[in-house]
mmCIF file of C-alpha atoms in Angstrom:
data_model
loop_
_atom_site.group_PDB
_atom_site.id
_atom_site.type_symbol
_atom_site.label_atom_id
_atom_site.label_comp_id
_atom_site.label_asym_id
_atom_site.label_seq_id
_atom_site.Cartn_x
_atom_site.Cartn_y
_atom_site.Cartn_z
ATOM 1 C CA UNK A 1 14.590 -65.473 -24.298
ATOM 2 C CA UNK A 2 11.390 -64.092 -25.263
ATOM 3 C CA UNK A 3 8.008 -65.831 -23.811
ATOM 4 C CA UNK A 4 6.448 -67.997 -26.672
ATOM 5 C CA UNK A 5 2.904 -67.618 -27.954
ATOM 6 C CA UNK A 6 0.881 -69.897 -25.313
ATOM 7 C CA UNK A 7 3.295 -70.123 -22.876
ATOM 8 C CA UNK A 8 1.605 -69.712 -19.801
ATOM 9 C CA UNK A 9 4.675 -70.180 -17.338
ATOM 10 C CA UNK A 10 5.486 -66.711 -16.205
ATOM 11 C CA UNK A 11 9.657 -65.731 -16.360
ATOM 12 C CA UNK A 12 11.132 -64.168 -13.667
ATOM 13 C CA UNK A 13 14.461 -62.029 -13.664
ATOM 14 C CA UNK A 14 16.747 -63.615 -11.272
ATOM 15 C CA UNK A 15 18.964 -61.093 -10.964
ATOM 16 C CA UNK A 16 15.508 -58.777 -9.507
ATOM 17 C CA UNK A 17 13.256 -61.716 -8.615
ATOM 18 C CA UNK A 18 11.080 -59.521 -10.745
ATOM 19 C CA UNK A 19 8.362 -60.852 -13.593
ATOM 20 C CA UNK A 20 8.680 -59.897 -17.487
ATOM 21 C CA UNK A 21 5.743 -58.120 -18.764
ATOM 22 C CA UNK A 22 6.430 -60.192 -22.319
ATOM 23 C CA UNK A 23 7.134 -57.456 -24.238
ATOM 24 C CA UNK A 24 10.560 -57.248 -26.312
ATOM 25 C CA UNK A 25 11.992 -54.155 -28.347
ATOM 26 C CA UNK A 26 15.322 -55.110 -29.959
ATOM 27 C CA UNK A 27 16.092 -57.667 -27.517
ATOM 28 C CA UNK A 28 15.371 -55.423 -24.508
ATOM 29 C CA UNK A 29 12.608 -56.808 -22.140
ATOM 30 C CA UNK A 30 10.621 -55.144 -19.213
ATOM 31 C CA UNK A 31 10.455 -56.346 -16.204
ATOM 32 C CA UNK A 32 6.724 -55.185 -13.855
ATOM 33 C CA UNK A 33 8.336 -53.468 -11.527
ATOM 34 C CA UNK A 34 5.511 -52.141 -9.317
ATOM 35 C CA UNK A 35 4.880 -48.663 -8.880
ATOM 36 C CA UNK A 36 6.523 -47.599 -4.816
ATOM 37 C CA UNK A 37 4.194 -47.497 -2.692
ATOM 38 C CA UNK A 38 4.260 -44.073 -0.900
ATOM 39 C CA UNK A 39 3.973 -42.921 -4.354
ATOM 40 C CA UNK A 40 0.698 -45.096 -5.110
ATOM 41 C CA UNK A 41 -0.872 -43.671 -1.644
ATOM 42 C CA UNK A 42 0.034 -39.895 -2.385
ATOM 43 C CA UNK A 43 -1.693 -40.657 -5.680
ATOM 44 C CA UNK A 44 -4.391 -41.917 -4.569
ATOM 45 C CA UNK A 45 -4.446 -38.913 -1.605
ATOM 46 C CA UNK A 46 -4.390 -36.716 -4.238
ATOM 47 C CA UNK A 47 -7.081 -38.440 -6.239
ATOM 48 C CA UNK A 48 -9.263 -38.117 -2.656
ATOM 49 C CA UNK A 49 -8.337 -34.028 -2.256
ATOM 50 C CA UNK A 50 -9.187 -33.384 -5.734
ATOM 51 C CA UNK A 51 -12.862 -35.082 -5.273
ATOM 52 C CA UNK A 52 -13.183 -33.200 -1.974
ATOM 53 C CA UNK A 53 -12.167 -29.834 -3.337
ATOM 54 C CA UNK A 54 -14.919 -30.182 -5.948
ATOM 55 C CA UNK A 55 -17.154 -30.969 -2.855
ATOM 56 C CA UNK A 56 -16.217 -27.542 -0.785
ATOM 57 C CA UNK A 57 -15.363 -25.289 -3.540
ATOM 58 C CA UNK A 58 -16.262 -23.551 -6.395
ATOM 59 C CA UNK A 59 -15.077 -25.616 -9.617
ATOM 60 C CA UNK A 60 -17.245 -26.790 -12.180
ATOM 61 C CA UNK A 61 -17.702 -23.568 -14.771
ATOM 62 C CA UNK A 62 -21.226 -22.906 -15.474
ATOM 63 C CA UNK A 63 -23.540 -21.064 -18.189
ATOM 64 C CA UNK A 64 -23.427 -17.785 -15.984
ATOM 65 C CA UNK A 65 -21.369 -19.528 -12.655
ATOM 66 C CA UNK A 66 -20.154 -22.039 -11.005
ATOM 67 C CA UNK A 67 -20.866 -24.538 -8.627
ATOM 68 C CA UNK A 68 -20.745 -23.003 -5.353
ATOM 69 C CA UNK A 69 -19.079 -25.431 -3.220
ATOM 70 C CA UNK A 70 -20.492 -26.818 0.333
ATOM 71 C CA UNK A 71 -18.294 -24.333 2.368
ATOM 72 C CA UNK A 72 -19.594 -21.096 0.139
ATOM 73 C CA UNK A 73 -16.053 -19.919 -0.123
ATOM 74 C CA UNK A 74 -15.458 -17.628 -2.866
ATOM 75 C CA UNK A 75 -12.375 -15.288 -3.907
ATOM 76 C CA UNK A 76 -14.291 -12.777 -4.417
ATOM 77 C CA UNK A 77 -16.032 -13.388 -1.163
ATOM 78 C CA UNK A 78 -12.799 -12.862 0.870
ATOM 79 C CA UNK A 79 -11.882 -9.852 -1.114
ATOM 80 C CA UNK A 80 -14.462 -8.216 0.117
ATOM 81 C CA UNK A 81 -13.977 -9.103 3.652
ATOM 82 C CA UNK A 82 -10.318 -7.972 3.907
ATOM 83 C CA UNK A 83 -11.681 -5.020 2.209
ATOM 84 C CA UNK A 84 -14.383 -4.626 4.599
ATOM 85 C CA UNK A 85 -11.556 -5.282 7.671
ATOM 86 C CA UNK A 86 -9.585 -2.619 5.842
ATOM 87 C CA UNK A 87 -11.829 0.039 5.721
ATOM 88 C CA UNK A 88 -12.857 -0.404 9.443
ATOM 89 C CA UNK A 89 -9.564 -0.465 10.230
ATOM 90 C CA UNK A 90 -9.266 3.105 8.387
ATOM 91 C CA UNK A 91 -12.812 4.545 10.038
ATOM 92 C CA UNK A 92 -11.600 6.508 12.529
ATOM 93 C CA UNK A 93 -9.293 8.484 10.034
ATOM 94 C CA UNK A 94 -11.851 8.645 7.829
ATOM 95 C CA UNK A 95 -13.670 10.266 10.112
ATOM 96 C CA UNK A 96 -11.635 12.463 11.373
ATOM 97 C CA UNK A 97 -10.958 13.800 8.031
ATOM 98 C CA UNK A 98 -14.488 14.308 7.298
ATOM 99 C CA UNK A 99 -15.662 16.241 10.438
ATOM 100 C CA UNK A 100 -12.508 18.679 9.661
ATOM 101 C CA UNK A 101 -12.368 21.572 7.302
ATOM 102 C CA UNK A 102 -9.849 20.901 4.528
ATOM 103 C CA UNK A 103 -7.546 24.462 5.615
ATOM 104 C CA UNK A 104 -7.403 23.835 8.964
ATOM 105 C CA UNK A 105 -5.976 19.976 8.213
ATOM 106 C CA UNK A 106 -2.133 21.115 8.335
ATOM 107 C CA UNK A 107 -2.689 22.510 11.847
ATOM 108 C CA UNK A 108 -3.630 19.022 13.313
ATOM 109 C CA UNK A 109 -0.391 17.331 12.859
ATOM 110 C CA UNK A 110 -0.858 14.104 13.740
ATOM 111 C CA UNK A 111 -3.981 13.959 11.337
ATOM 112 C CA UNK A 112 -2.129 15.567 8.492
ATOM 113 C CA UNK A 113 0.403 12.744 8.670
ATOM 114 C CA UNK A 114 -1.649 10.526 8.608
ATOM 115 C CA UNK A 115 -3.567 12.008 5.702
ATOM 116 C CA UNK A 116 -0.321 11.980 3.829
ATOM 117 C CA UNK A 117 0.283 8.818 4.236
ATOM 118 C CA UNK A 118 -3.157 7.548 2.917
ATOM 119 C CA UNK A 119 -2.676 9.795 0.112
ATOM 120 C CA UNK A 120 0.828 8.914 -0.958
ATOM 121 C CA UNK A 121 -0.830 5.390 -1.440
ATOM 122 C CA UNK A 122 -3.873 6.935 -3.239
ATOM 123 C CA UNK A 123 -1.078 8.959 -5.571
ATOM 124 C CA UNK A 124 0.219 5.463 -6.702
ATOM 125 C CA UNK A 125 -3.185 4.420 -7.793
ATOM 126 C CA UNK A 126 -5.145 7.383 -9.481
ATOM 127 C CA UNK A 127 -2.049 10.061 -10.028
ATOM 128 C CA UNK A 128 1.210 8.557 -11.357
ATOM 129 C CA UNK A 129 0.063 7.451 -15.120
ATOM 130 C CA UNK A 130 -0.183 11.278 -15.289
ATOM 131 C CA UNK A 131 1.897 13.029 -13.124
ATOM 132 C CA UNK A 132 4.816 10.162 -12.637
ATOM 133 C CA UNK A 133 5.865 8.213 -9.968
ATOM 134 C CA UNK A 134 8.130 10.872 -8.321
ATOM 135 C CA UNK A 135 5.056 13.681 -9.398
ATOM 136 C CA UNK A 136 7.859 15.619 -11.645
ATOM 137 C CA UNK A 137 5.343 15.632 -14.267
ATOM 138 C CA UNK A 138 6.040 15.475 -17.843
ATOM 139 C CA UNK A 139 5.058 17.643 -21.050
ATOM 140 C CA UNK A 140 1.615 19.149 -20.269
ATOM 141 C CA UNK A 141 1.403 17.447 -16.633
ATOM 142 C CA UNK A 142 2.429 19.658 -14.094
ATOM 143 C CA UNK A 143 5.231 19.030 -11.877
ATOM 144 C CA UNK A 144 3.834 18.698 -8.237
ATOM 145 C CA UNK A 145 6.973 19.266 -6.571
ATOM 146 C CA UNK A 146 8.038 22.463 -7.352
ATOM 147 C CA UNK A 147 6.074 26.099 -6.213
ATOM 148 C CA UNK A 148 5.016 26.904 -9.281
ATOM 149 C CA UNK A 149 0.703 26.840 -9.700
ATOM 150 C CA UNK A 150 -1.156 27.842 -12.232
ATOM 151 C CA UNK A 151 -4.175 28.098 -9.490
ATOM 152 C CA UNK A 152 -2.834 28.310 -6.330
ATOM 153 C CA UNK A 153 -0.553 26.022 -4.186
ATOM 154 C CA UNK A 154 -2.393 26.003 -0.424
ATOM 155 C CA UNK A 155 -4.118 23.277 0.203
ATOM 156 C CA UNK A 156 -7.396 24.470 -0.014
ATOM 157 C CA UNK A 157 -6.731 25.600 -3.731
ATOM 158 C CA UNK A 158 -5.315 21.761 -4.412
ATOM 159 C CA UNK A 159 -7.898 20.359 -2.900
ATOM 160 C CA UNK A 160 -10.260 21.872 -4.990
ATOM 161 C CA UNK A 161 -8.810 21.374 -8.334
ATOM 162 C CA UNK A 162 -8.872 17.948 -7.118
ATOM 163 C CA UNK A 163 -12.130 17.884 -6.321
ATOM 164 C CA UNK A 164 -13.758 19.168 -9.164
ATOM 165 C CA UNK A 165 -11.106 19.187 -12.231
ATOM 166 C CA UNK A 166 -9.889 21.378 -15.198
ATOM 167 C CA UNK A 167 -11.942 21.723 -17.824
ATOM 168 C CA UNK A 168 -14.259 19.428 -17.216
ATOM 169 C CA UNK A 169 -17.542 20.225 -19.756
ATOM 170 C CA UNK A 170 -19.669 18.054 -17.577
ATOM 171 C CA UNK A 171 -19.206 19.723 -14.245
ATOM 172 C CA UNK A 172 -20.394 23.357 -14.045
ATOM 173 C CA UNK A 173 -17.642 23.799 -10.711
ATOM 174 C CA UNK A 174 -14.886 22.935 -12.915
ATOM 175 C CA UNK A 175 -11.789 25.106 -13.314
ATOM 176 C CA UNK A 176 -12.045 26.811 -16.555
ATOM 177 C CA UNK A 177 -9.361 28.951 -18.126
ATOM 178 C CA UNK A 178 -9.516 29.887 -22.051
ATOM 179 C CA UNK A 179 -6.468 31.172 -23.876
ATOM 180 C CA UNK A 180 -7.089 32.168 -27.343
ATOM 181 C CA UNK A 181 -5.562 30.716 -29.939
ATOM 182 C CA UNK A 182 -4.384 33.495 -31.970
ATOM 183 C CA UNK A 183 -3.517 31.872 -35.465
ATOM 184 C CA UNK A 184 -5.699 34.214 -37.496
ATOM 185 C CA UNK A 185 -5.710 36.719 -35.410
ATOM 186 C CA UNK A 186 -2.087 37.878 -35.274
ATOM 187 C CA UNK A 187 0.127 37.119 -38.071
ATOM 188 C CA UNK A 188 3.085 35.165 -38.231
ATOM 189 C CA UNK A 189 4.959 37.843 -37.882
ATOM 190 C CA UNK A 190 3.094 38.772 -34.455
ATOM 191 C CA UNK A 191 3.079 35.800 -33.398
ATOM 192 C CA UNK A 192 6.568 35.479 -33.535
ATOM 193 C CA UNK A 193 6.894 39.138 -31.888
ATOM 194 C CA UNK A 194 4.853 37.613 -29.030
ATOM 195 C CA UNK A 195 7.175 34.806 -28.713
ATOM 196 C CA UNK A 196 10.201 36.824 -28.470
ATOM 197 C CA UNK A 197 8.597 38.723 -25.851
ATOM 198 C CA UNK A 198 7.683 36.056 -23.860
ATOM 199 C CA UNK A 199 11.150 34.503 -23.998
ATOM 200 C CA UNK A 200 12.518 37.780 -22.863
ATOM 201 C CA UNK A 201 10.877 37.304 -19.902
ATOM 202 C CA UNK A 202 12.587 34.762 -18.599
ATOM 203 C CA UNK A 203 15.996 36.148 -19.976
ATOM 204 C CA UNK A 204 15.648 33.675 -22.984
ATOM 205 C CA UNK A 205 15.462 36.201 -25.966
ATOM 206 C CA UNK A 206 16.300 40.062 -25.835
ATOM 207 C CA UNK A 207 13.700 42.406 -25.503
ATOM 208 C CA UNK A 208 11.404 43.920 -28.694
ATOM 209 C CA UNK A 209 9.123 46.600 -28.473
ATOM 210 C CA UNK A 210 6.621 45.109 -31.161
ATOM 211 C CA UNK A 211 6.233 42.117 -28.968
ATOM 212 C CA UNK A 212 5.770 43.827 -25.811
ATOM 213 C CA UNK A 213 3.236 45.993 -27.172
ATOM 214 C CA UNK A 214 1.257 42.657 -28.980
ATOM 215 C CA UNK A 215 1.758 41.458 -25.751
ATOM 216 C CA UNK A 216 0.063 44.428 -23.507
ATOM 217 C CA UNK A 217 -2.962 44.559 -25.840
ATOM 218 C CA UNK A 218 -3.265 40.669 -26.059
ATOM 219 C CA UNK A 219 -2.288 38.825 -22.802
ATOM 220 C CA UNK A 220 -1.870 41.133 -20.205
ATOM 221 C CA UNK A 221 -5.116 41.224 -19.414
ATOM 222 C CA UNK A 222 -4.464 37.420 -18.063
ATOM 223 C CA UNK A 223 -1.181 36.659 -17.912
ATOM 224 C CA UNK A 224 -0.583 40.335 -16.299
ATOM 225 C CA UNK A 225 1.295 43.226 -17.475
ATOM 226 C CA UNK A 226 4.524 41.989 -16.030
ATOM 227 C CA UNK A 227 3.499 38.305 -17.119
ATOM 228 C CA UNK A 228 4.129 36.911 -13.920
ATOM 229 C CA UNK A 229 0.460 35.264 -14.185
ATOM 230 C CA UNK A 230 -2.776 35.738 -12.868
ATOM 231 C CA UNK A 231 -4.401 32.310 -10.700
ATOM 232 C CA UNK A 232 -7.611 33.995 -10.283
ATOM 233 C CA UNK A 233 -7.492 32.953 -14.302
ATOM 234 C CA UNK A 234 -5.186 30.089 -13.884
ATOM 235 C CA UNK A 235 -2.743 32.221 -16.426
ATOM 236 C CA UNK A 236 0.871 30.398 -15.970
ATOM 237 C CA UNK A 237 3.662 33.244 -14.606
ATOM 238 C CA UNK A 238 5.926 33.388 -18.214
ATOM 239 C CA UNK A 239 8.916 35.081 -16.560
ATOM 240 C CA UNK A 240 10.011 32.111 -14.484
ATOM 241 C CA UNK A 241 11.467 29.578 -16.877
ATOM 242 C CA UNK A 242 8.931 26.626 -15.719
ATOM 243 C CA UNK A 243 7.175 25.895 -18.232
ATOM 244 C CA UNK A 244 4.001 22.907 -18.762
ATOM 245 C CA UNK A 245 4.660 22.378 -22.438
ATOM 246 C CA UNK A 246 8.221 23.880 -23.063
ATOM 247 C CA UNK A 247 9.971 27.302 -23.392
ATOM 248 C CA UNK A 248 11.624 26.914 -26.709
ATOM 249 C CA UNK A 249 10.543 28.831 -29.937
ATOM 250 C CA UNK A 250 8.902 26.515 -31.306
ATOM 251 C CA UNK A 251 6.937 25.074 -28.477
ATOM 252 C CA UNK A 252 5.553 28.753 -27.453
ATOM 253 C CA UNK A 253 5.263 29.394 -31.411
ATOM 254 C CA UNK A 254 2.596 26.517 -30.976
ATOM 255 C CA UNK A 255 1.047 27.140 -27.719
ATOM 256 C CA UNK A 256 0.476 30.573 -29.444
ATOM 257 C CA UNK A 257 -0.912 30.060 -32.728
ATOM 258 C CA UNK A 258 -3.266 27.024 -31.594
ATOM 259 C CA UNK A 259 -3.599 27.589 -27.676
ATOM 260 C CA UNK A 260 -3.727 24.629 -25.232
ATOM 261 C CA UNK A 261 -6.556 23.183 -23.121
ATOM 262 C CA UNK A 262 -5.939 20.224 -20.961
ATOM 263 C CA UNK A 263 -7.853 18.111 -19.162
ATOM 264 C CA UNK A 264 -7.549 17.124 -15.788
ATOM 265 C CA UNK A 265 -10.566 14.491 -14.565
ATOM 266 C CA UNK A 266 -12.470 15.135 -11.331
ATOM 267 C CA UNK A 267 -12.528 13.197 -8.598
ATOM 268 C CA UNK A 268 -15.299 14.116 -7.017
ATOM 269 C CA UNK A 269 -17.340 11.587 -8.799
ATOM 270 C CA UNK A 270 -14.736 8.476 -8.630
ATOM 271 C CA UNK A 271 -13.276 8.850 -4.917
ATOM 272 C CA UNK A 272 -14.770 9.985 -1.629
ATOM 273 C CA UNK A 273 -13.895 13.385 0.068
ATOM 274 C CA UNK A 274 -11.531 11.500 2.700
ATOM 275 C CA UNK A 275 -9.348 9.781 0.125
ATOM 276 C CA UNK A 276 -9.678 13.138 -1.936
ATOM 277 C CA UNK A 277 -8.493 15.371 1.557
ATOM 278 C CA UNK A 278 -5.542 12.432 1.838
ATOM 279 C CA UNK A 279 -4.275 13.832 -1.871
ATOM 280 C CA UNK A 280 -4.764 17.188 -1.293
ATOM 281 C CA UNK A 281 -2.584 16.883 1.772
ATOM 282 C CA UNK A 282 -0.189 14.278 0.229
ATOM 283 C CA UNK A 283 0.130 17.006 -2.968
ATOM 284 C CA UNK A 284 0.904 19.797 -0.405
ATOM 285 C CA UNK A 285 3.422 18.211 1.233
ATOM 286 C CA UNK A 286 5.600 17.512 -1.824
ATOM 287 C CA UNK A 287 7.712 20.810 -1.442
ATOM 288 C CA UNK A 288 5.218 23.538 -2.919
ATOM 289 C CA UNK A 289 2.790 24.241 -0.213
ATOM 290 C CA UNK A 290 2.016 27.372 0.259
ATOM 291 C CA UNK A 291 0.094 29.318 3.254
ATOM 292 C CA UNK A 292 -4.115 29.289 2.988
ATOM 293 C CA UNK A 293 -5.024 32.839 2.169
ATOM 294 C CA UNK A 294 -6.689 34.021 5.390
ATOM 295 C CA UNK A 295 -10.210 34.386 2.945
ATOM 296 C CA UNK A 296 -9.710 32.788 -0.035
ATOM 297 C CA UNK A 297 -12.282 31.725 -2.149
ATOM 298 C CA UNK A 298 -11.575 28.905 -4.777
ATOM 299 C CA UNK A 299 -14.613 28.919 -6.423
ATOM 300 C CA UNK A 300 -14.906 32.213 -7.909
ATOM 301 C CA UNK A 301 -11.925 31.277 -10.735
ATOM 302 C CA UNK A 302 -14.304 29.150 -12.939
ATOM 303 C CA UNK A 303 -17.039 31.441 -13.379
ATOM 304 C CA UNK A 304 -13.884 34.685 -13.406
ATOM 305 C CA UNK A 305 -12.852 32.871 -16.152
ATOM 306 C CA UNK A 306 -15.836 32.606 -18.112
ATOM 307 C CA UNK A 307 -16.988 35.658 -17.846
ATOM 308 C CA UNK A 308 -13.754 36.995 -19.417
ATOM 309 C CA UNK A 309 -14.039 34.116 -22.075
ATOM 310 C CA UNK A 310 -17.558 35.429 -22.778
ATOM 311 C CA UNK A 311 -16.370 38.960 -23.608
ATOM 312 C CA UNK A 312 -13.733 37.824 -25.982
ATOM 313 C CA UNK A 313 -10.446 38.505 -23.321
ATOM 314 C CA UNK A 314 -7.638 36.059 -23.960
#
């Protein structure tokens, strides 16, 4: 039975030994159980670490801020010290990468490895949204695994395409190459021609003497007479069946009629010359390394290449 208005005499559950609260729903009563109490002190520990974590650390949001905190902890704060712990960690590579010359880095092994290693790592961050994950490339991104370059696959040549880009208009070092596009110049009819040609390079198409010739007058002069490709122009070899963009009819009809010109960024104003040496070496050792020329000179492509842009050659 339910405690009447002014009753002051408080009821007890016998069954518990525990008070009613007074309260009745339906007939059902509660009794005021007390709260356990480990539970009470872990909430009131909780209520004390809360008030101290305001006191030590950063918390309350401000206009611009927050409150700093007595211990002047900050997230940011200990980024930058396992940064700082990683990068003197990585000095002495570093280094070591900066006092050598880029060609003579595949000669040191020990260096080189560890060059590759740093490198792989830089791949994953700056490389893969273009080149993939496994660096097999996709349409117009090279495949980095293969031996197939359009400017030359010793590490000295990598390393400066990394280092300065494709087509970069900002960057006067730049690799530059400029095929025509020829819609308007040839007909459809050429163009076609061309196409056939350049399929029957690679055993894709059977000869024709109207494309060869279309071919000699128009894109020899880069892609060379046999069209196995020129790097000095960064001219693709047509009679090997790799292709950046695709080797069917269609695809060359395209890359024909409206030419292609992709971009690749430089790096040389985003990472430093160590991490850019780690990708040069981590590129090169993907499978399509090839020998440094005993005197080769990377830098004469670009301006190569512009010259023969300037005087109209495809």
């Amino acid at each position: 039975m339910a405690k009447k208005p002014g009753d002051d005499t408080q009821r007890i559950d016998q069954p518990t030994g525990t008070a009613f609260v007074g309260h009745e729903w339906d007939g059902i009563e509660e009794l005021n159980t007390p709260l356990p109490r480990w539970w009470l002190w872990t909430f009131y520990l909780t209520i004390i670490w809360a008030l101290a974590y305001v006191i030590m650390y950063p918390a309350w949001p401000l206009v611009d801020s927050a409150t700093k905190g007595m211990l002047g902890w900050t997230s940011r704060g200990q980024l930058a010290a396992e940064m700082q712990a990683a990068d003197v960690k990585r000095a002495p590579l570093v280094n070591a990468l900066a006092a050598i010359p880029v060609e003579q880095l595949v000669a040191d092994q020990k260096l080189y490895q560890g060059a590759v290693a740093g490198g792989a790592a830089a791949f994953k961050v700056h490389c893969v949204q273009c080149h993939g994950s496994g660096a097999i490339g996709s349409k117009g991104y090279p495949n980095l695994n293969d031996d197939d370059w359009l400017w030359g696959g010793d590490i000295a040549a990598i390393h400066y395409t990394l280092t300065h880009g494709i087509r970069n208009p900002d960057h006067p070092e730049t690799r530059v190459s400029a095929m025509p596009a020829f819609d308007g110049v040839l007909t459809p009819s050429e163009i076609a021609s061309v196409v056939g040609h350049v399929q029957s390079l690679s055993g894709k198409a059977k000869p024709n003497a109207k494309g060869a010739e279309l071919f000699a007058t128009n894109c020899a002069s880069c892609h060379g007479a046999d069209g196995k490709g020129l790097r000095e122009f960064g001219a693709p070899n047509l009679a090997d069946g790799i292709w950046l963009y695709g080797g069917d009819k269609a695809t060359l009809t395209e890359t024909v009629k409206y030419s292609r010109q992709g971009v690749m960024p430089r790096w040389n104003d985003k990472l430093d010359a160590a991490t850019i040496k780690m990708l040069a070496a981590y590129v090169y050792s993907l499978g399509g390394g090839e020998a440094t020329p005993a005197a080769a000179a990377p830098a004469a492509a670009p301006a190569t290449m512009e010259a023969k842009a300037a005087n109209g050659q495809p």
